[in-house]
PDB file of C-alpha atoms in Angstrom:
ATOM      1  CA  ALA A 236     152.254  75.490 146.526  1.00 75.00           C
ATOM      2  CA  GLN A 237     148.957  75.055 148.293  1.00 82.00           C
ATOM      3  CA  ARG A 238     148.362  76.620 151.664  1.00 89.00           C
ATOM      4  CA  VAL A 239     145.498  76.816 154.142  1.00 93.00           C
ATOM      5  CA  THR A 240     145.299  79.622 156.665  1.00 95.00           C
ATOM      6  CA  GLN A 241     143.176  79.671 159.785  1.00 96.00           C
ATOM      7  CA  PRO A 242     143.941  82.989 161.453  1.00 95.00           C
ATOM      8  CA  GLU A 243     142.342  82.261 164.808  1.00 95.00           C
ATOM      9  CA  LYS A 244     143.858  79.758 167.221  1.00 94.00           C
ATOM     10  CA  LEU A 245     140.996  80.163 169.662  1.00 97.00           C
ATOM     11  CA  LEU A 246     137.476  81.404 169.204  1.00 97.00           C
ATOM     12  CA  SER A 247     135.220  81.795 172.238  1.00 97.00           C
ATOM     13  CA  VAL A 248     131.520  82.454 171.823  1.00 97.00           C
ATOM     14  CA  PHE A 249     128.513  82.260 174.085  1.00 97.00           C
ATOM     15  CA  LYS A 250     125.925  79.562 173.631  1.00 97.00           C
ATOM     16  CA  GLY A 251     123.334  80.714 171.144  1.00 97.00           C
ATOM     17  CA  ALA A 252     125.650  83.216 169.468  1.00 97.00           C
ATOM     18  CA  PRO A 253     126.618  82.927 165.799  1.00 97.00           C
ATOM     19  CA  VAL A 254     129.899  81.254 164.925  1.00 97.00           C
ATOM     20  CA  GLU A 255     132.228  81.903 162.016  1.00 97.00           C
ATOM     21  CA  LEU A 256     135.498  80.046 161.751  1.00 98.00           C
ATOM     22  CA  LYS A 257     137.690  81.602 159.115  1.00 97.00           C
ATOM     23  CA  CYS A 258     139.618  79.732 156.475  1.00 97.00           C
ATOM     24  CA  ASN A 259     141.529  81.078 153.497  1.00 96.00           C
ATOM     25  CA  TYR A 260     143.427  79.062 150.974  1.00 95.00           C
ATOM     26  CA  SER A 261     145.884  79.474 148.166  1.00 92.00           C
ATOM     27  CA  TYR A 262     145.930  76.998 145.332  1.00 87.00           C
ATOM     28  CA  SER A 263     146.463  77.470 141.632  1.00 82.00           C
ATOM     29  CA  GLY A 264     144.089  74.737 140.539  1.00 79.00           C
ATOM     30  CA  SER A 265     140.467  73.963 141.241  1.00 80.00           C
ATOM     31  CA  PRO A 266     140.282  73.373 144.990  1.00 82.00           C
ATOM     32  CA  GLU A 267     138.289  70.857 146.935  1.00 86.00           C
ATOM     33  CA  LEU A 268     137.841  72.006 150.495  1.00 91.00           C
ATOM     34  CA  PHE A 269     136.785  70.348 153.704  1.00 91.00           C
ATOM     35  CA  TRP A 270     136.209  71.025 157.335  1.00 95.00           C
ATOM     36  CA  TYR A 271     137.356  68.422 159.841  1.00 94.00           C
ATOM     37  CA  VAL A 272     136.473  68.411 163.530  1.00 96.00           C
ATOM     38  CA  GLN A 273     138.123  66.767 166.514  1.00 94.00           C
ATOM     39  CA  TYR A 274     136.088  66.609 169.701  1.00 95.00           C
ATOM     40  CA  SER A 275     137.849  66.063 172.994  1.00 92.00           C
ATOM     41  CA  ARG A 276     139.389  62.571 173.150  1.00 87.00           C
ATOM     42  CA  GLN A 277     137.888  61.620 169.809  1.00 90.00           C
ATOM     43  CA  ARG A 278     139.232  61.056 166.324  1.00 92.00           C
ATOM     44  CA  LEU A 279     139.595  63.625 163.670  1.00 92.00           C
ATOM     45  CA  GLN A 280     136.517  63.298 161.504  1.00 91.00           C
ATOM     46  CA  LEU A 281     135.136  64.877 158.406  1.00 90.00           C
ATOM     47  CA  LEU A 282     132.505  67.515 159.132  1.00 93.00           C
ATOM     48  CA  LEU A 283     131.639  68.661 155.639  1.00 91.00           C
ATOM     49  CA  ARG A 284     133.010  69.119 152.142  1.00 87.00           C
ATOM     50  CA  HIS A 285     132.209  71.965 149.839  1.00 83.00           C
ATOM     51  CA  ILE A 286     131.147  69.833 146.891  1.00 79.00           C
ATOM     52  CA  SER A 287     128.365  68.320 148.967  1.00 78.00           C
ATOM     53  CA  ARG A 288     126.861  71.716 149.728  1.00 75.00           C
ATOM     54  CA  GLU A 289     125.242  70.238 152.802  1.00 80.00           C
ATOM     55  CA  SER A 290     124.628  71.336 156.343  1.00 83.00           C
ATOM     56  CA  ILE A 291     126.018  69.099 159.061  1.00 86.00           C
ATOM     57  CA  LYS A 292     125.097  69.683 162.719  1.00 91.00           C
ATOM     58  CA  GLY A 293     123.875  73.105 161.668  1.00 93.00           C
ATOM     59  CA  PHE A 294     127.212  74.086 160.127  1.00 95.00           C
ATOM     60  CA  THR A 295     127.568  75.358 156.588  1.00 94.00           C
ATOM     61  CA  ALA A 296     130.518  76.525 154.550  1.00 94.00           C
ATOM     62  CA  ASP A 297     130.509  78.261 151.198  1.00 89.00           C
ATOM     63  CA  LEU A 298     133.444  78.281 148.858  1.00 91.00           C
ATOM     64  CA  ASN A 299     134.201  81.809 147.715  1.00 92.00           C
ATOM     65  CA  LYS A 300     136.718  81.570 144.917  1.00 89.00           C
ATOM     66  CA  GLY A 301     136.991  85.331 144.566  1.00 91.00           C
ATOM     67  CA  GLU A 302     138.073  85.718 148.169  1.00 93.00           C
ATOM     68  CA  THR A 303     139.700  82.262 148.284  1.00 94.00           C
ATOM     69  CA  SER A 304     137.800  81.552 151.469  1.00 95.00           C
ATOM     70  CA  PHE A 305     135.834  78.675 152.939  1.00 95.00           C
ATOM     71  CA  HIS A 306     134.545  79.990 156.236  1.00 97.00           C
ATOM     72  CA  LEU A 307     132.550  77.688 158.520  1.00 96.00           C
ATOM     73  CA  LYS A 308     129.375  79.149 159.950  1.00 96.00           C
ATOM     74  CA  LYS A 309     126.640  78.246 162.366  1.00 97.00           C
ATOM     75  CA  PRO A 310     123.855  80.609 163.373  1.00 97.00           C
ATOM     76  CA  PHE A 311     123.494  79.435 166.982  1.00 97.00           C
ATOM     77  CA  ALA A 312     126.398  77.809 168.800  1.00 97.00           C
ATOM     78  CA  GLN A 313     125.790  74.856 171.105  1.00 97.00           C
ATOM     79  CA  GLU A 314     128.023  73.664 173.944  1.00 96.00           C
ATOM     80  CA  GLU A 315     128.626  70.382 172.133  1.00 96.00           C
ATOM     81  CA  ASP A 316     130.197  72.308 169.260  1.00 97.00           C
ATOM     82  CA  SER A 317     133.272  72.940 171.386  1.00 97.00           C
ATOM     83  CA  ALA A 318     136.141  71.233 169.545  1.00 97.00           C
ATOM     84  CA  MET A 319     139.145  71.761 167.295  1.00 96.00           C
ATOM     85  CA  TYR A 320     138.209  72.597 163.733  1.00 97.00           C
ATOM     86  CA  TYR A 321     140.572  72.127 160.815  1.00 95.00           C
ATOM     87  CA  CYS A 322     140.091  73.502 157.357  1.00 95.00           C
ATOM     88  CA  ALA A 323     141.670  71.329 154.681  1.00 92.00           C
ATOM     89  CA  LEU A 324     142.417  71.498 150.990  1.00 90.00           C
ATOM     90  CA  LEU A 325     142.613  68.531 148.656  1.00 83.00           C
ATOM     91  CA  SER A 326     145.002  69.122 145.819  1.00 70.00           C
ATOM     92  CA  GLY A 327     145.487  66.741 142.981  1.00 61.00           C
ATOM     93  CA  GLY A 328     143.809  63.390 142.703  1.00 56.00           C
ATOM     94  CA  TYR A 329     145.478  61.497 145.473  1.00 57.00           C
ATOM     95  CA  GLN A 330     143.965  62.850 148.639  1.00 63.00           C
ATOM     96  CA  LYS A 331     147.086  64.778 149.502  1.00 73.00           C
ATOM     97  CA  VAL A 332     145.345  66.939 152.012  1.00 83.00           C
ATOM     98  CA  THR A 333     146.794  70.200 153.262  1.00 87.00           C
ATOM     99  CA  PHE A 334     145.462  71.195 156.655  1.00 91.00           C
ATOM    100  CA  GLY A 335     145.312  74.528 158.380  1.00 93.00           C
ATOM    101  CA  THR A 336     146.670  74.934 161.889  1.00 92.00           C
ATOM    102  CA  GLY A 337     143.223  74.557 163.392  1.00 94.00           C
ATOM    103  CA  THR A 338     140.916  76.754 165.442  1.00 96.00           C
ATOM    104  CA  LYS A 339     139.743  75.762 168.872  1.00 96.00           C
ATOM    105  CA  LEU A 340     136.102  76.672 169.305  1.00 98.00           C
ATOM    106  CA  GLN A 341     135.003  77.183 172.877  1.00 97.00           C
ATOM    107  CA  VAL A 342     131.284  77.627 173.473  1.00 97.00           C
ATOM    108  CA  ILE A 343     130.612  79.253 176.804  1.00 96.00           C
ATOM    109  CA  PRO A 344     127.401  78.164 178.540  1.00 94.00           C
TER     110      PRO A 344
ATOM    111  CA  GLU B1298     132.840  47.907 162.043  1.00 55.00           C
ATOM    112  CA  ALA B1299     136.242  48.717 163.488  1.00 73.00           C
ATOM    113  CA  GLY B1300     137.705  52.059 162.538  1.00 92.00           C
ATOM    114  CA  VAL B1301     141.306  52.919 161.830  1.00 95.00           C
ATOM    115  CA  THR B1302     143.413  51.715 164.729  1.00 95.00           C
ATOM    116  CA  GLN B1303     146.801  53.018 165.727  1.00 97.00           C
ATOM    117  CA  PHE B1304     149.312  51.556 168.152  1.00 96.00           C
ATOM    118  CA  PRO B1305     150.617  52.673 170.529  1.00 97.00           C
ATOM    119  CA  SER B1306     148.484  55.578 171.597  1.00 95.00           C
ATOM    120  CA  HIS B1307     151.446  57.208 173.289  1.00 96.00           C
ATOM    121  CA  SER B1308     155.179  56.575 173.133  1.00 97.00           C
ATOM    122  CA  VAL B1309     157.967  58.233 175.049  1.00 97.00           C
ATOM    123  CA  ILE B1310     161.482  57.451 173.867  1.00 97.00           C
ATOM    124  CA  GLU B1311     164.936  58.896 174.249  1.00 97.00           C
ATOM    125  CA  LYS B1312     166.711  60.741 171.503  1.00 97.00           C
ATOM    126  CA  GLY B1313     168.604  58.271 169.351  1.00 97.00           C
ATOM    127  CA  GLN B1314     166.251  55.364 169.959  1.00 97.00           C
ATOM    128  CA  THR B1315     164.020  53.701 167.420  1.00 97.00           C
ATOM    129  CA  VAL B1316     160.245  53.729 167.461  1.00 97.00           C
ATOM    130  CA  THR B1317     157.767  51.931 165.246  1.00 98.00           C
ATOM    131  CA  LEU B1318     154.210  53.136 164.903  1.00 98.00           C
ATOM    132  CA  ARG B1319     151.535  50.888 163.548  1.00 98.00           C
ATOM    133  CA  CYS B1320     148.315  51.611 161.703  1.00 97.00           C
ATOM    134  CA  ASP B1321     145.547  49.151 160.919  1.00 96.00           C
ATOM    135  CA  PRO B1322     143.239  50.648 158.309  1.00 96.00           C
ATOM    136  CA  ILE B1323     139.598  49.852 157.847  1.00 95.00           C
ATOM    137  CA  SER B1324     139.307  46.463 156.200  1.00 93.00           C
ATOM    138  CA  GLY B1325     139.073  46.761 152.442  1.00 91.00           C
ATOM    139  CA  HIS B1326     140.536  50.253 152.263  1.00 93.00           C
ATOM    140  CA  ASP B1327     143.285  50.281 149.681  1.00 93.00           C
ATOM    141  CA  ASN B1328     144.382  53.828 150.446  1.00 92.00           C
ATOM    142  CA  LEU B1329     146.356  54.536 153.591  1.00 95.00           C
ATOM    143  CA  TYR B1330     147.816  57.875 154.604  1.00 94.00           C
ATOM    144  CA  TRP B1331     150.185  59.070 157.296  1.00 96.00           C
ATOM    145  CA  TYR B1332     150.093  62.607 158.667  1.00 95.00           C
ATOM    146  CA  ARG B1333     151.927  64.369 161.452  1.00 95.00           C
ATOM    147  CA  ARG B1334     151.231  67.350 163.655  1.00 93.00           C
ATOM    148  CA  VAL B1335     154.139  68.816 165.509  1.00 91.00           C
ATOM    149  CA  MET B1336     153.351  71.138 168.387  1.00 83.00           C
ATOM    150  CA  GLY B1337     151.805  74.408 167.334  1.00 78.00           C
ATOM    151  CA  LYS B1338     151.856  73.605 163.656  1.00 85.00           C
ATOM    152  CA  GLU B1339     149.479  72.266 161.067  1.00 87.00           C
ATOM    153  CA  ILE B1340     148.763  68.633 160.338  1.00 91.00           C
ATOM    154  CA  LYS B1341     151.116  67.717 157.521  1.00 91.00           C
ATOM    155  CA  PHE B1342     150.871  64.983 154.961  1.00 90.00           C
ATOM    156  CA  LEU B1343     153.670  62.441 155.101  1.00 94.00           C
ATOM    157  CA  LEU B1344     152.814  59.764 152.573  1.00 93.00           C
ATOM    158  CA  HIS B1345     150.138  57.780 150.807  1.00 93.00           C
ATOM    159  CA  PHE B1346     149.965  54.069 150.088  1.00 94.00           C
ATOM    160  CA  VAL B1347     147.757  52.415 147.525  1.00 93.00           C
ATOM    161  CA  LYS B1348     147.723  48.832 148.666  1.00 94.00           C
ATOM    162  CA  GLU B1349     151.379  48.033 149.279  1.00 94.00           C
ATOM    163  CA  SER B1350     152.777  50.679 146.928  1.00 94.00           C
ATOM    164  CA  LYS B1351     153.917  54.128 147.945  1.00 93.00           C
ATOM    165  CA  GLN B1352     151.888  56.472 145.785  1.00 90.00           C
ATOM    166  CA  ASP B1353     153.284  59.690 147.188  1.00 89.00           C
ATOM    167  CA  GLU B1354     155.961  60.061 149.844  1.00 91.00           C
ATOM    168  CA  SER B1355     156.759  63.678 149.208  1.00 88.00           C
ATOM    169  CA  GLY B1356     155.923  64.671 152.758  1.00 90.00           C
ATOM    170  CA  MET B1357     158.418  62.400 154.488  1.00 94.00           C
ATOM    171  CA  PRO B1358     160.766  64.738 156.365  1.00 93.00           C
ATOM    172  CA  ASN B1359     164.037  62.819 155.931  1.00 93.00           C
ATOM    173  CA  ASN B1360     165.552  59.369 155.619  1.00 94.00           C
ATOM    174  CA  ARG B1361     165.187  58.651 159.314  1.00 97.00           C
ATOM    175  CA  PHE B1362     161.557  57.882 158.535  1.00 97.00           C
ATOM    176  CA  LEU B1363     160.620  54.604 156.874  1.00 97.00           C
ATOM    177  CA  ALA B1364     157.076  53.555 156.096  1.00 97.00           C
ATOM    178  CA  GLU B1365     156.029  50.121 154.966  1.00 97.00           C
ATOM    179  CA  ARG B1366     152.803  48.369 154.121  1.00 96.00           C
ATOM    180  CA  THR B1367     153.688  44.789 153.425  1.00 86.00           C
ATOM    181  CA  GLY B1368     150.814  42.835 151.947  1.00 88.00           C
ATOM    182  CA  GLY B1369     148.723  45.942 151.597  1.00 86.00           C
ATOM    183  CA  THR B1370     147.106  45.609 155.006  1.00 93.00           C
ATOM    184  CA  TYR B1371     148.538  47.331 158.064  1.00 96.00           C
ATOM    185  CA  SER B1372     151.306  49.887 157.830  1.00 98.00           C
ATOM    186  CA  THR B1373     154.264  50.745 160.016  1.00 98.00           C
ATOM    187  CA  LEU B1374     156.151  53.995 160.323  1.00 98.00           C
ATOM    188  CA  LYS B1375     159.608  53.643 161.808  1.00 98.00           C
ATOM    189  CA  VAL B1376     161.694  56.524 163.060  1.00 97.00           C
ATOM    190  CA  GLN B1377     165.373  55.660 163.434  1.00 96.00           C
ATOM    191  CA  PRO B1378     167.110  57.336 165.151  1.00 97.00           C
ATOM    192  CA  ALA B1379     164.523  59.592 166.732  1.00 97.00           C
ATOM    193  CA  GLU B1380     165.296  63.269 167.261  1.00 96.00           C
ATOM    194  CA  LEU B1381     163.647  65.799 169.556  1.00 96.00           C
ATOM    195  CA  GLU B1382     161.906  67.522 166.644  1.00 95.00           C
ATOM    196  CA  ASP B1383     160.113  64.296 165.765  1.00 96.00           C
ATOM    197  CA  SER B1384     157.823  64.761 168.756  1.00 97.00           C
ATOM    198  CA  GLY B1385     154.228  65.218 167.772  1.00 96.00           C
ATOM    199  CA  VAL B1386     151.047  63.356 166.976  1.00 95.00           C
ATOM    200  CA  TYR B1387     151.146  60.919 164.084  1.00 97.00           C
ATOM    201  CA  PHE B1388     147.833  60.262 162.391  1.00 96.00           C
ATOM    202  CA  CYS B1389     146.896  57.495 160.049  1.00 96.00           C
ATOM    203  CA  ALA B1390     143.877  57.552 157.769  1.00 94.00           C
ATOM    204  CA  SER B1391     142.385  55.206 155.217  1.00 93.00           C
ATOM    205  CA  SER B1392     139.898  55.454 152.406  1.00 90.00           C
ATOM    206  CA  GLN B1393     138.291  52.997 150.068  1.00 88.00           C
ATOM    207  CA  ASP B1394     138.772  55.071 146.949  1.00 81.00           C
ATOM    208  CA  LEU B1395     140.669  58.217 146.104  1.00 75.00           C
ATOM    209  CA  ASN B1396     137.556  60.345 146.122  1.00 71.00           C
ATOM    210  CA  THR B1397     135.820  58.931 149.164  1.00 75.00           C
ATOM    211  CA  GLU B1398     136.078  60.100 152.717  1.00 79.00           C
ATOM    212  CA  ALA B1399     139.254  59.277 154.579  1.00 85.00           C
ATOM    213  CA  PHE B1400     138.734  58.002 158.124  1.00 90.00           C
ATOM    214  CA  PHE B1401     141.305  58.854 160.745  1.00 93.00           C
ATOM    215  CA  GLY B1402     142.756  56.904 163.609  1.00 94.00           C
ATOM    216  CA  GLN B1403     143.095  58.437 167.035  1.00 93.00           C
ATOM    217  CA  GLY B1404     146.745  59.149 166.508  1.00 95.00           C
ATOM    218  CA  THR B1405     149.957  58.194 168.244  1.00 97.00           C
ATOM    219  CA  ARG B1406     151.509  60.837 170.441  1.00 96.00           C
ATOM    220  CA  LEU B1407     155.278  60.524 170.175  1.00 97.00           C
ATOM    221  CA  THR B1408     157.463  62.273 172.707  1.00 97.00           C
ATOM    222  CA  VAL B1409     161.213  62.229 172.194  1.00 97.00           C
ATOM    223  CA  VAL B1410     163.191  63.300 175.263  1.00 96.00           C
TER     224      VAL B1410
END
């Protein structure tokens, strides 16, 4: 069965410091991974997906199949990055998404 | 363009009562999904509609939960009778195709007391 693990419930960093939100997964097939973000009082929204290999709002995430990880990184945190971040795994062809428990990122001014 | 809309935003009911949650997907999106997050746990998949058909309902917790999507437009999720452990946030999402981004509603916070 597929599983997504986000070990940190809360991550606090100072503005301008680097950020790394950890995500590990277990899945026997070829995974498709995403990061979703939910800002305060807003909807859950897609931040980035690994197949796009893009940088959104300065965030990047690299799929490491050897370590089964998909950590989210940003070199310099901004206050507006404060939010809940969910790592998610798409298994199969029907968008049955498995989410992690989420990490709350708090950027301290 | 309107996004995915969920009603109500918050519902407080007593144990044993019935509650119906509604989701209006983005117009033209054939795929509609329900998810749930109970306190302290991950967001879990409940089921997936393609138009009016249930494609995958493997995540539905038990037979107290009934989801419908008559006509392939909006969907309802009924909990009858509600139990305390049903409390949580229920999310709906829709996508145009299976491999395109799914857009989420703001969720319905259900509190069973």
